[in-house]
């Protein structure tokens, strides 16, 4: 059934996310630190997947600590924001539908956008019935 397929897809995505986190933790572990470049700028570029030119510029202008912080933050997932398609539904109705869906998605209204919702937890956006029906789109609040 559709519900079972959605649950399976969500479970697979969680498993893959866990695998990616383990790989990331391994890369940052002491076991690999010996194989990283000795040059601090190049090491930061490799550790944080930064282009060499960016790491060089950040280290030159702000120092190693700031470059490392920028690298870490750049690799963190941003918040998930939804823009409600007001031609199909309104924000409150979508919020209720998401909460009552199989995934039980809790959302919060956005501060600046009158048609936006924030999803503080993970959700399978692309598998969601509302997304497939055109009721919402993923769009950060600054673009709404």
PDB file of C-alpha atoms in Angstrom:
ATOM      1  CA  UNK A   1       0.000   0.000   0.000  1.00  0.00           C
ATOM      2  CA  UNK A   2       1.002   3.652  -0.342  1.00  0.00           C
ATOM      3  CA  UNK A   3       1.368   4.083   3.422  1.00  0.00           C
ATOM      4  CA  UNK A   4       3.745   1.121   3.730  1.00  0.00           C
ATOM      5  CA  UNK A   5       5.798   2.344   0.769  1.00  0.00           C
ATOM      6  CA  UNK A   6       6.129   5.816   2.365  1.00  0.00           C
ATOM      7  CA  UNK A   7       7.189   4.306   5.692  1.00  0.00           C
ATOM      8  CA  UNK A   8       9.790   2.131   3.944  1.00  0.00           C
ATOM      9  CA  UNK A   9      11.147   5.114   2.022  1.00  0.00           C
ATOM     10  CA  UNK A  10      11.417   7.170   5.225  1.00  0.00           C
ATOM     11  CA  UNK A  11      13.206   4.278   6.957  1.00  0.00           C
ATOM     12  CA  UNK A  12      15.687   3.914   4.086  1.00  0.00           C
ATOM     13  CA  UNK A  13      16.412   7.653   4.183  1.00  0.00           C
ATOM     14  CA  UNK A  14      17.090   7.451   7.932  1.00  0.00           C
ATOM     15  CA  UNK A  15      19.465   4.514   7.394  1.00  0.00           C
ATOM     16  CA  UNK A  16      21.336   6.360   4.637  1.00  0.00           C
ATOM     17  CA  UNK A  17      21.563   9.481   6.796  1.00  0.00           C
ATOM     18  CA  UNK A  18      23.052   7.372   9.595  1.00  0.00           C
ATOM     19  CA  UNK A  19      25.608   5.885   7.204  1.00  0.00           C
ATOM     20  CA  UNK A  20      26.643   9.311   5.978  1.00  0.00           C
ATOM     21  CA  UNK A  21      27.084  10.516   9.566  1.00  0.00           C
ATOM     22  CA  UNK A  22      29.286   7.507  10.375  1.00  0.00           C
ATOM     23  CA  UNK A  23      31.442   8.231   7.314  1.00  0.00           C
ATOM     24  CA  UNK A  24      31.734  11.871   8.356  1.00  0.00           C
ATOM     25  CA  UNK A  25      32.684  10.894  11.909  1.00  0.00           C
ATOM     26  CA  UNK A  26      35.282   8.476  10.559  1.00  0.00           C
ATOM     27  CA  UNK A  27      36.803  11.148   8.338  1.00  0.00           C
ATOM     28  CA  UNK A  28      37.154  13.461  11.332  1.00  0.00           C
ATOM     29  CA  UNK A  29      38.527  10.726  13.564  1.00  0.00           C
ATOM     30  CA  UNK A  30      42.141  10.378  14.648  1.00  0.00           C
ATOM     31  CA  UNK A  31      42.586   7.387  12.323  1.00  0.00           C
ATOM     32  CA  UNK A  32      42.538   9.653   9.289  1.00  0.00           C
ATOM     33  CA  UNK A  33      44.154  12.718  10.793  1.00  0.00           C
ATOM     34  CA  UNK A  34      47.638  11.403   9.983  1.00  0.00           C
ATOM     35  CA  UNK A  35      46.770  11.173   6.283  1.00  0.00           C
ATOM     36  CA  UNK A  36      45.489  14.764   6.083  1.00  0.00           C
ATOM     37  CA  UNK A  37      47.783  17.448   4.679  1.00  0.00           C
ATOM     38  CA  UNK A  38      50.150  19.088   7.166  1.00  0.00           C
ATOM     39  CA  UNK A  39      49.537  22.589   5.831  1.00  0.00           C
ATOM     40  CA  UNK A  40      46.732  23.935   8.073  1.00  0.00           C
ATOM     41  CA  UNK A  41      44.978  25.755   5.237  1.00  0.00           C
ATOM     42  CA  UNK A  42      44.892  22.719   2.968  1.00  0.00           C
ATOM     43  CA  UNK A  43      43.966  20.489   5.921  1.00  0.00           C
ATOM     44  CA  UNK A  44      40.917  22.694   6.652  1.00  0.00           C
ATOM     45  CA  UNK A  45      39.958  22.649   2.978  1.00  0.00           C
ATOM     46  CA  UNK A  46      40.020  18.837   2.955  1.00  0.00           C
ATOM     47  CA  UNK A  47      38.335  18.401   6.359  1.00  0.00           C
ATOM     48  CA  UNK A  48      35.457  20.746   5.566  1.00  0.00           C
ATOM     49  CA  UNK A  49      35.109  20.260   1.793  1.00  0.00           C
ATOM     50  CA  UNK A  50      36.024  23.860   1.095  1.00  0.00           C
ATOM     51  CA  UNK A  51      37.567  24.966  -2.195  1.00  0.00           C
ATOM     52  CA  UNK A  52      41.281  25.683  -1.670  1.00  0.00           C
ATOM     53  CA  UNK A  53      40.848  29.323  -2.694  1.00  0.00           C
ATOM     54  CA  UNK A  54      38.129  29.820  -0.073  1.00  0.00           C
ATOM     55  CA  UNK A  55      40.134  28.188   2.721  1.00  0.00           C
ATOM     56  CA  UNK A  56      43.180  30.280   1.773  1.00  0.00           C
ATOM     57  CA  UNK A  57      41.147  33.489   1.757  1.00  0.00           C
ATOM     58  CA  UNK A  58      39.434  32.726   5.093  1.00  0.00           C
ATOM     59  CA  UNK A  59      42.700  31.802   6.824  1.00  0.00           C
ATOM     60  CA  UNK A  60      44.468  34.864   5.418  1.00  0.00           C
ATOM     61  CA  UNK A  61      41.687  37.293   6.367  1.00  0.00           C
ATOM     62  CA  UNK A  62      40.336  35.754   9.604  1.00  0.00           C
ATOM     63  CA  UNK A  63      42.670  33.009  10.824  1.00  0.00           C
ATOM     64  CA  UNK A  64      42.523  29.237  11.194  1.00  0.00           C
ATOM     65  CA  UNK A  65      39.860  29.189  13.951  1.00  0.00           C
ATOM     66  CA  UNK A  66      37.332  31.210  11.937  1.00  0.00           C
ATOM     67  CA  UNK A  67      38.026  29.160   8.803  1.00  0.00           C
ATOM     68  CA  UNK A  68      37.388  25.974  10.784  1.00  0.00           C
ATOM     69  CA  UNK A  69      34.145  27.403  12.194  1.00  0.00           C
ATOM     70  CA  UNK A  70      32.933  28.502   8.744  1.00  0.00           C
ATOM     71  CA  UNK A  71      33.775  25.046   7.385  1.00  0.00           C
ATOM     72  CA  UNK A  72      31.837  23.252  10.130  1.00  0.00           C
ATOM     73  CA  UNK A  73      28.802  25.534   9.836  1.00  0.00           C
ATOM     74  CA  UNK A  74      28.810  25.237   6.032  1.00  0.00           C
ATOM     75  CA  UNK A  75      28.386  21.493   6.355  1.00  0.00           C
ATOM     76  CA  UNK A  76      25.397  21.646   8.710  1.00  0.00           C
ATOM     77  CA  UNK A  77      21.926  21.210   7.297  1.00  0.00           C
ATOM     78  CA  UNK A  78      19.832  24.358   7.262  1.00  0.00           C
ATOM     79  CA  UNK A  79      16.265  24.563   8.503  1.00  0.00           C
ATOM     80  CA  UNK A  80      13.463  23.163   6.373  1.00  0.00           C
ATOM     81  CA  UNK A  81      10.960  25.838   5.437  1.00  0.00           C
ATOM     82  CA  UNK A  82       7.810  25.277   3.439  1.00  0.00           C
ATOM     83  CA  UNK A  83       5.954  27.855   1.342  1.00  0.00           C
ATOM     84  CA  UNK A  84       2.230  27.156   1.251  1.00  0.00           C
ATOM     85  CA  UNK A  85       0.576  27.264  -2.174  1.00  0.00           C
ATOM     86  CA  UNK A  86      -2.293  29.577  -1.263  1.00  0.00           C
ATOM     87  CA  UNK A  87      -4.105  28.671  -4.484  1.00  0.00           C
ATOM     88  CA  UNK A  88      -4.628  25.169  -3.056  1.00  0.00           C
ATOM     89  CA  UNK A  89      -4.774  25.611   0.732  1.00  0.00           C
ATOM     90  CA  UNK A  90      -3.966  27.962   3.601  1.00  0.00           C
ATOM     91  CA  UNK A  91      -1.208  27.766   6.178  1.00  0.00           C
ATOM     92  CA  UNK A  92      -3.357  26.584   9.082  1.00  0.00           C
ATOM     93  CA  UNK A  93      -5.034  23.830   7.034  1.00  0.00           C
ATOM     94  CA  UNK A  94      -1.680  22.561   5.737  1.00  0.00           C
ATOM     95  CA  UNK A  95      -0.248  22.669   9.243  1.00  0.00           C
ATOM     96  CA  UNK A  96      -3.123  20.500  10.481  1.00  0.00           C
ATOM     97  CA  UNK A  97      -2.837  18.065   7.531  1.00  0.00           C
ATOM     98  CA  UNK A  98       0.876  17.594   8.131  1.00  0.00           C
ATOM     99  CA  UNK A  99       0.255  16.919  11.806  1.00  0.00           C
ATOM    100  CA  UNK A 100      -2.441  14.362  10.954  1.00  0.00           C
ATOM    101  CA  UNK A 101      -0.390  12.678   8.185  1.00  0.00           C
ATOM    102  CA  UNK A 102       1.299   9.288   8.576  1.00  0.00           C
ATOM    103  CA  UNK A 103       4.537  11.062   9.499  1.00  0.00           C
ATOM    104  CA  UNK A 104       2.848  13.284  12.122  1.00  0.00           C
ATOM    105  CA  UNK A 105       4.891  16.310  11.047  1.00  0.00           C
ATOM    106  CA  UNK A 106       4.880  19.117  13.610  1.00  0.00           C
ATOM    107  CA  UNK A 107       5.405  22.557  12.082  1.00  0.00           C
ATOM    108  CA  UNK A 108       5.745  26.103  13.356  1.00  0.00           C
ATOM    109  CA  UNK A 109       4.715  29.307  11.624  1.00  0.00           C
ATOM    110  CA  UNK A 110       7.541  31.451  10.309  1.00  0.00           C
ATOM    111  CA  UNK A 111       8.232  34.833  11.851  1.00  0.00           C
ATOM    112  CA  UNK A 112       8.498  36.917   8.674  1.00  0.00           C
ATOM    113  CA  UNK A 113       6.501  34.988   6.090  1.00  0.00           C
ATOM    114  CA  UNK A 114       2.725  34.873   6.389  1.00  0.00           C
ATOM    115  CA  UNK A 115       2.517  31.741   4.199  1.00  0.00           C
ATOM    116  CA  UNK A 116       5.520  29.829   5.495  1.00  0.00           C
ATOM    117  CA  UNK A 117       6.012  26.919   7.889  1.00  0.00           C
ATOM    118  CA  UNK A 118       9.163  25.656   9.575  1.00  0.00           C
ATOM    119  CA  UNK A 119       9.712  21.934  10.058  1.00  0.00           C
ATOM    120  CA  UNK A 120      11.970  21.484  13.124  1.00  0.00           C
ATOM    121  CA  UNK A 121      12.348  17.721  12.622  1.00  0.00           C
ATOM    122  CA  UNK A 122      13.199  15.622   9.596  1.00  0.00           C
ATOM    123  CA  UNK A 123      10.443  14.882   7.157  1.00  0.00           C
ATOM    124  CA  UNK A 124      10.217  13.097   3.836  1.00  0.00           C
ATOM    125  CA  UNK A 125       9.174  16.177   1.881  1.00  0.00           C
ATOM    126  CA  UNK A 126       9.232  14.583  -1.559  1.00  0.00           C
ATOM    127  CA  UNK A 127       7.152  11.619  -0.426  1.00  0.00           C
ATOM    128  CA  UNK A 128       4.581  13.759   1.314  1.00  0.00           C
ATOM    129  CA  UNK A 129       1.063  13.746  -0.097  1.00  0.00           C
ATOM    130  CA  UNK A 130       0.747  17.525   0.273  1.00  0.00           C
ATOM    131  CA  UNK A 131       3.924  18.154  -1.702  1.00  0.00           C
ATOM    132  CA  UNK A 132       2.879  15.734  -4.439  1.00  0.00           C
ATOM    133  CA  UNK A 133      -0.503  17.506  -4.565  1.00  0.00           C
ATOM    134  CA  UNK A 134       1.148  20.907  -4.974  1.00  0.00           C
ATOM    135  CA  UNK A 135       0.048  22.260  -1.592  1.00  0.00           C
ATOM    136  CA  UNK A 136       3.550  23.399  -0.628  1.00  0.00           C
ATOM    137  CA  UNK A 137       7.074  23.844  -1.885  1.00  0.00           C
ATOM    138  CA  UNK A 138      10.394  23.860  -0.022  1.00  0.00           C
ATOM    139  CA  UNK A 139      11.683  27.423   0.094  1.00  0.00           C
ATOM    140  CA  UNK A 140      13.740  29.219   2.730  1.00  0.00           C
ATOM    141  CA  UNK A 141      12.039  32.042   4.566  1.00  0.00           C
ATOM    142  CA  UNK A 142      14.338  34.693   3.120  1.00  0.00           C
ATOM    143  CA  UNK A 143      13.120  33.846  -0.388  1.00  0.00           C
ATOM    144  CA  UNK A 144       9.440  33.940   0.560  1.00  0.00           C
TER     145      UNK A 144
END
